Tab-separated table of C-alpha atoms and ligand atoms in Angstrom:
chain	number	residue	atom	x	y	z
A	6	UNK	CA	-11.891	3.620	-16.566
A	7	UNK	CA	-11.574	4.973	-12.752
A	8	UNK	CA	-8.875	6.121	-11.275
A	9	UNK	CA	-7.764	2.936	-9.025
A	10	UNK	CA	-4.353	4.561	-7.396
A	11	UNK	CA	-2.396	7.959	-8.009
A	12	UNK	CA	1.098	8.444	-6.530
A	13	UNK	CA	2.701	12.467	-6.992
A	14	UNK	CA	5.636	13.988	-6.719
A	15	UNK	CA	6.935	11.182	-5.004
A	16	UNK	CA	10.592	10.572	-3.797
A	17	UNK	CA	12.789	8.918	-1.793
A	18	UNK	CA	16.486	8.326	-0.695
A	19	UNK	CA	18.349	6.015	0.572
A	20	UNK	CA	21.555	7.292	2.148
A	21	UNK	CA	21.185	10.578	0.335
A	22	UNK	CA	20.860	8.611	-3.571
A	23	UNK	CA	17.454	9.707	-5.125
A	24	UNK	CA	15.338	6.462	-5.971
A	25	UNK	CA	12.360	7.891	-6.461
A	26	UNK	CA	12.290	11.327	-7.851
A	27	UNK	CA	8.723	12.985	-8.626
A	28	UNK	CA	7.428	10.176	-9.311
A	29	UNK	CA	3.916	10.955	-10.731
A	30	UNK	CA	2.241	7.526	-12.005
A	31	UNK	CA	-1.673	7.103	-12.015
A	32	UNK	CA	-3.264	3.901	-13.277
A	33	UNK	CA	-7.037	2.817	-14.065
A	34	UNK	CA	-9.457	-0.072	-13.077
A	35	UNK	CA	-9.791	-2.133	-15.535
A	36	UNK	CA	-6.510	-2.198	-16.395
A	37	UNK	CA	-3.147	-3.775	-17.112
A	38	UNK	CA	0.326	-1.662	-17.414
A	39	UNK	CA	3.762	-2.863	-17.952
A	40	UNK	CA	6.783	-0.309	-16.532
A	41	UNK	CA	10.387	-0.807	-18.128
A	42	UNK	CA	13.332	0.807	-17.626
A	43	UNK	CA	16.752	0.270	-16.718
A	44	UNK	CA	18.581	-1.567	-14.203
A	45	UNK	CA	18.340	0.333	-11.039
A	46	UNK	CA	15.698	2.490	-12.186
A	47	UNK	CA	13.339	2.128	-9.267
A	48	UNK	CA	10.955	-0.373	-10.517
A	49	UNK	CA	11.351	-2.692	-7.284
A	50	UNK	CA	11.192	0.663	-5.214
A	51	UNK	CA	8.156	1.969	-7.098
A	52	UNK	CA	6.033	-1.306	-6.131
A	53	UNK	CA	7.653	-1.531	-2.544
A	54	UNK	CA	6.143	1.843	-1.715
A	55	UNK	CA	3.048	1.146	-3.224
A	56	UNK	CA	2.621	-1.955	-0.740
A	57	UNK	CA	4.269	-0.143	2.328
A	58	UNK	CA	7.584	-1.679	2.607
A	59	UNK	CA	9.409	1.508	1.589
A	60	UNK	CA	7.974	4.280	2.988
A	61	UNK	CA	8.916	7.946	0.627
A	62	UNK	CA	10.470	11.022	1.901
A	63	UNK	CA	8.025	13.094	-0.159
A	64	UNK	CA	4.740	12.871	-1.911
A	65	UNK	CA	0.968	11.680	-1.976
A	66	UNK	CA	0.062	7.817	-2.656
A	67	UNK	CA	-3.942	8.001	-2.711
A	68	UNK	CA	-5.975	3.930	-3.184
A	69	UNK	CA	-9.361	4.016	-3.835
A	70	UNK	CA	-13.054	5.104	-4.451
A	71	UNK	CA	-12.435	6.969	-0.879
A	72	UNK	CA	-8.867	8.378	-1.647
A	73	UNK	CA	-7.320	6.250	1.123
A	74	UNK	CA	-3.484	7.366	1.922
A	75	UNK	CA	-1.514	4.188	1.784
A	76	UNK	CA	0.988	6.452	3.255
A	77	UNK	CA	-0.593	6.028	6.900
A	78	UNK	CA	-1.461	1.937	6.477
A	79	UNK	CA	0.923	-1.249	7.417
A	80	UNK	CA	2.070	-3.749	4.997
A	81	UNK	CA	-0.651	-5.998	5.936
A	82	UNK	CA	-3.465	-3.472	6.309
A	83	UNK	CA	-2.177	-2.379	2.285
A	84	UNK	CA	-2.392	-5.914	1.389
A	85	UNK	CA	-5.765	-6.432	2.694
A	86	UNK	CA	-7.102	-2.869	1.439
A	87	UNK	CA	-6.883	-4.959	-2.260
A	88	UNK	CA	-3.364	-4.961	-3.077
A	89	UNK	CA	-1.729	-7.955	-4.181
A	90	UNK	CA	1.683	-8.620	-5.486
A	91	UNK	CA	3.970	-11.664	-6.306
A	92	UNK	CA	7.880	-11.629	-5.545
A	93	UNK	CA	10.336	-12.704	-8.540
A	94	UNK	CA	11.253	-15.823	-6.429
A	95	UNK	CA	8.065	-18.278	-6.352
A	96	UNK	CA	7.213	-18.548	-2.334
A	97	UNK	CA	4.922	-21.981	-2.830
A	98	UNK	CA	4.460	-24.352	0.389
A	99	UNK	CA	6.342	-26.958	-1.499
A	100	UNK	CA	4.968	-29.605	0.508
A	101	UNK	CA	1.785	-29.405	-0.357
A	102	UNK	CA	-0.384	-30.141	-3.101
A	103	UNK	CA	-1.425	-27.749	-6.060
A	104	UNK	CA	-4.830	-28.082	-3.912
A	105	UNK	CA	-4.002	-27.294	-0.753
A	106	UNK	CA	-1.632	-24.099	-1.722
A	107	UNK	CA	-4.937	-22.294	-3.611
A	108	UNK	CA	-7.162	-23.468	-0.254
A	109	UNK	CA	-4.743	-21.640	1.874
A	110	UNK	CA	-4.857	-18.064	-0.204
A	111	UNK	CA	-8.973	-18.510	-0.336
A	112	UNK	CA	-8.335	-19.160	2.834
A	113	UNK	CA	-6.321	-16.991	4.464
A	114	UNK	CA	-8.241	-14.389	5.319
A	115	UNK	CA	-10.395	-16.057	7.612
A	116	UNK	CA	-7.288	-17.649	9.270
A	117	UNK	CA	-5.135	-20.978	9.901
A	118	UNK	CA	-8.233	-23.246	11.330
A	119	UNK	CA	-10.440	-22.583	7.686
A	120	UNK	CA	-7.932	-24.079	5.471
A	121	UNK	CA	-8.866	-27.996	5.942
A	122	UNK	CA	-12.858	-27.446	5.820
A	123	UNK	CA	-12.274	-24.774	3.071
A	124	UNK	CA	-11.941	-26.536	0.920
A	125	UNK	CA	-14.177	-29.012	1.240
A	126	UNK	CA	-16.934	-26.636	1.121
A	127	UNK	CA	-19.203	-26.297	-2.240
A	128	UNK	CA	-18.257	-22.845	-2.955
A	129	UNK	CA	-14.572	-23.487	-2.144
A	130	UNK	CA	-13.891	-26.722	-3.944
A	131	UNK	CA	-15.487	-24.461	-7.436
A	132	UNK	CA	-13.533	-21.701	-6.307
A	133	UNK	CA	-10.217	-23.704	-6.002
A	134	UNK	CA	-11.292	-25.355	-10.058
A	135	UNK	CA	-11.822	-22.576	-11.021
A	136	UNK	CA	-8.786	-20.662	-10.338
A	137	UNK	CA	-6.535	-23.698	-11.897
A	138	UNK	CA	-8.388	-23.657	-14.702
A	139	UNK	CA	-7.555	-19.840	-14.617
A	140	UNK	CA	-3.596	-20.535	-14.211
A	141	UNK	CA	-4.246	-23.554	-16.672
A	142	UNK	CA	-2.871	-26.383	-13.224
A	143	UNK	CA	-6.409	-27.835	-13.678
A	144	UNK	CA	-4.682	-31.393	-13.980
A	145	UNK	CA	-2.227	-31.045	-11.410
A	146	UNK	CA	-4.417	-30.052	-8.351
A	147	UNK	CA	-2.888	-33.405	-6.748
A	148	UNK	CA	0.613	-32.299	-7.390
A	149	UNK	CA	3.108	-31.634	-4.565
A	150	UNK	CA	4.114	-27.969	-5.937
A	151	UNK	CA	7.877	-28.914	-4.803
A	152	UNK	CA	7.370	-31.551	-8.286
A	153	UNK	CA	5.748	-28.574	-10.883
A	154	UNK	CA	7.853	-26.729	-12.901
A	155	UNK	CA	9.405	-22.876	-12.284
A	156	UNK	CA	6.866	-21.695	-14.411
A	157	UNK	CA	4.139	-23.478	-13.377
A	158	UNK	CA	4.981	-22.378	-9.399
A	159	UNK	CA	4.621	-18.718	-10.247
A	160	UNK	CA	1.598	-19.626	-12.374
A	161	UNK	CA	0.526	-21.066	-8.667
A	162	UNK	CA	2.132	-17.868	-7.008
A	163	UNK	CA	-0.276	-15.750	-8.998
A	164	UNK	CA	-3.600	-18.261	-8.847
A	165	UNK	CA	-2.700	-17.688	-4.375
A	166	UNK	CA	-2.857	-13.846	-5.425
A	167	UNK	CA	-6.175	-14.275	-7.556
A	168	UNK	CA	-7.633	-16.416	-4.888
A	169	UNK	CA	-7.265	-13.222	-2.280
A	170	UNK	CA	-9.144	-11.075	-5.688
A	171	UNK	CA	-6.851	-7.576	-5.122
A	172	UNK	CA	-8.074	-5.137	-7.059
A	173	UNK	CA	-4.377	-3.962	-7.762
A	174	UNK	CA	-1.864	-6.833	-8.632
A	175	UNK	CA	1.675	-6.034	-8.883
A	176	UNK	CA	4.381	-8.412	-10.761
A	177	UNK	CA	7.965	-8.130	-10.499
A	178	UNK	CA	10.120	-9.696	-13.575
A	179	UNK	CA	7.532	-12.860	-14.145
A	180	UNK	CA	9.004	-13.660	-17.299
A	181	UNK	CA	12.473	-14.340	-15.719
A	182	UNK	CA	13.128	-17.577	-15.985
A	183	UNK	CA	10.360	-18.735	-17.934
A	184	UNK	CA	10.301	-21.207	-20.799
A	185	UNK	CA	9.208	-19.510	-24.932
A	186	UNK	CA	6.064	-21.089	-24.375
A	187	UNK	CA	5.357	-20.627	-20.689
A	188	UNK	CA	5.983	-17.231	-21.324
A	189	UNK	CA	3.204	-16.811	-24.075
A	190	UNK	CA	0.525	-18.565	-21.290
A	191	UNK	CA	2.295	-15.516	-18.395
A	192	UNK	CA	0.808	-13.093	-20.782
A	193	UNK	CA	-2.234	-14.426	-21.339
A	194	UNK	CA	-3.236	-15.145	-17.389
A	195	UNK	CA	-2.131	-11.829	-16.610
A	196	UNK	CA	-4.014	-10.205	-19.896
A	197	UNK	CA	-7.364	-12.159	-18.036
A	198	UNK	CA	-6.721	-10.848	-14.791
A	199	UNK	CA	-5.986	-7.173	-15.562
A	200	UNK	CA	-10.089	-8.071	-17.615
A	201	UNK	CA	-11.672	-7.224	-14.062
A	202	UNK	CA	-8.798	-5.775	-12.250
A	203	UNK	CA	-5.399	-3.294	-11.999
A	204	UNK	CA	-2.452	-5.104	-12.921
A	205	UNK	CA	1.215	-3.481	-12.551
A	206	UNK	CA	4.322	-5.657	-14.796
A	207	UNK	CA	7.430	-4.706	-14.875
A	208	UNK	CA	9.550	-6.815	-17.527
A	209	UNK	CA	12.588	-6.502	-19.381
A	210	UNK	CA	11.754	-9.339	-22.138
A	211	UNK	CA	10.641	-6.516	-24.812
A	212	UNK	CA	8.310	-9.929	-26.449
A	213	UNK	CA	6.651	-10.123	-23.337
A	214	UNK	CA	5.659	-6.461	-22.793
A	215	UNK	CA	4.996	-6.944	-26.692
A	216	UNK	CA	2.875	-9.071	-25.779
A	217	UNK	CA	0.744	-7.855	-23.353
A	218	UNK	CA	-0.010	-5.421	-25.711
A	219	UNK	CA	-1.212	-2.614	-22.590
A	220	UNK	CA	0.197	1.117	-22.298
A	221	UNK	CA	4.011	1.315	-21.290
A	222	UNK	CA	5.444	3.540	-18.645
A	223	UNK	CA	9.281	3.511	-18.836
A	224	UNK	CA	10.793	4.984	-15.501
A	225	UNK	CA	14.264	6.266	-15.682
A	226	UNK	CA	16.414	7.264	-12.756
A	227	UNK	CA	13.153	7.110	-10.355
A	228	UNK	CA	10.781	9.093	-13.265
A	229	UNK	CA	8.593	8.398	-15.773
A	230	UNK	CA	10.958	9.087	-19.071
A	231	UNK	CA	8.262	8.414	-21.505
A	232	UNK	CA	4.742	6.887	-21.206
A	233	UNK	CA	2.120	5.377	-23.868
A	234	UNK	CA	1.654	2.341	-26.345
A	235	UNK	CA	5.098	-0.129	-26.623
A	236	UNK	CA	5.557	1.373	-30.128
A	237	UNK	CA	5.312	5.009	-29.229
A	238	UNK	CA	7.835	4.619	-26.251
A	239	UNK	CA	10.060	2.762	-27.982
A	240	UNK	CA	10.575	5.679	-30.661
A	241	UNK	CA	11.110	7.929	-28.136
A	242	UNK	CA	14.891	9.086	-28.092
A	243	UNK	CA	15.591	9.019	-24.199
A	244	UNK	CA	14.269	5.955	-24.051
A	245	UNK	CA	16.108	4.013	-27.546
A	246	UNK	CA	19.472	6.990	-25.032
A	247	UNK	CA	18.994	5.232	-21.840
A	248	UNK	CA	16.980	1.896	-21.774
A	249	UNK	CA	17.091	-0.308	-25.905
A	250	UNK	CA	19.775	1.046	-27.173
A	251	UNK	CA	22.272	-0.484	-24.933
B	306	ATP	N1	16.890	-0.936	0.794
B	306	ATP	C1	17.443	-0.552	-0.335
B	306	ATP	N2	18.380	0.593	-0.018
B	306	ATP	C2	19.113	1.395	-0.575
B	306	ATP	N3	19.430	0.760	-2.150
B	306	ATP	C3	18.594	1.268	-2.536
B	306	ATP	C4	16.945	0.218	-1.657
B	306	ATP	N4	16.600	-0.709	-2.383
B	306	ATP	C5	16.717	0.483	-4.337
B	306	ATP	N5	17.338	1.269	-3.528
B	306	ATP	C6	18.587	1.414	-4.875
B	306	ATP	O1	17.841	2.216	-5.474
B	306	ATP	C7	18.141	2.339	-6.962
B	306	ATP	C8	16.707	1.436	-7.602
B	306	ATP	O2	16.566	-0.079	-7.256
B	306	ATP	P1	15.781	-0.609	-7.947
B	306	ATP	O3	15.638	-2.326	-7.356
B	306	ATP	O4	13.927	0.123	-7.698
B	306	ATP	O5	15.887	-0.971	-10.170
B	306	ATP	P2	14.791	-1.860	-10.594
B	306	ATP	O6	14.562	-0.843	-11.563
B	306	ATP	O7	13.622	-2.440	-9.521
B	306	ATP	O8	16.291	-2.215	-11.694
B	306	ATP	P3	16.161	-3.736	-11.870
B	306	ATP	O9	15.634	-3.886	-13.370
B	306	ATP	O10	17.662	-4.476	-12.208
B	306	ATP	O11	15.292	-4.318	-10.623
B	306	ATP	C9	18.879	1.064	-6.936
B	306	ATP	O12	20.314	2.104	-6.508
B	306	ATP	C10	19.661	0.594	-5.921
B	306	ATP	O13	20.158	-0.018	-5.655
B	307	MG	MG1	13.659	-4.569	-9.967
């Protein structure tokens, strides 16, 4: 496993409040990593910095074997260099079918005119079938996405991100609003996705984090408070004080 992404000494303030405070973080490829921590710890801001939405005041953010600085790149350049992000609210095209949504995601880098052509090529059709199987929506390909359950929409959105084959996938609170069965499916899906890429999952649900069965980073006040196995970090007195013991 080699390092794919490295943040060092990153800080960002909003109106004098240090949301991220001298943060250092590394993730390998492939790797699955869970990020936990109290509300306001800086978890979403951390993802905003990686994707270029928020620019840090200080520090370095280095990606890939060529060690390129993400700080010099636009949000769209960062996305095109292989960093995908899933927001909390699903953003699938509700009027389109599951198949059409996946076709759009697959053809995205090549422009909107390829969409209908793409799904008609054998490779495109096969990729759509593969991703549908991967996300558990094989039986729903012809359904309008707006008819899917909340959990199914989330999987479709993850599928649309996987269609772009990102090297790093960032997922913020995927379990929110899901049934227990949907949560279980989501952990399986993320674990499989992380077999071949780096996946960072922010989540408050500790059962969900336990099922991910991966290294955990605990953020607090914009810095890493603890890191290691879930058992290791949940025994840490500081983690108990600021997060678990609330
Ligand atoms: N664009 C912004 N402008 C001003 N303050 C911000 C901005 N983004 C984040 N903050 C502040 O930075 C701190 C960290 O917020 P962030 O959303 O990263 O926390 P979080 O760990 O994701 O919390 P939660 O678990 O509630 O999602 C908070 O105090 C928040 O109010
Ligand atoms: Mg957040």
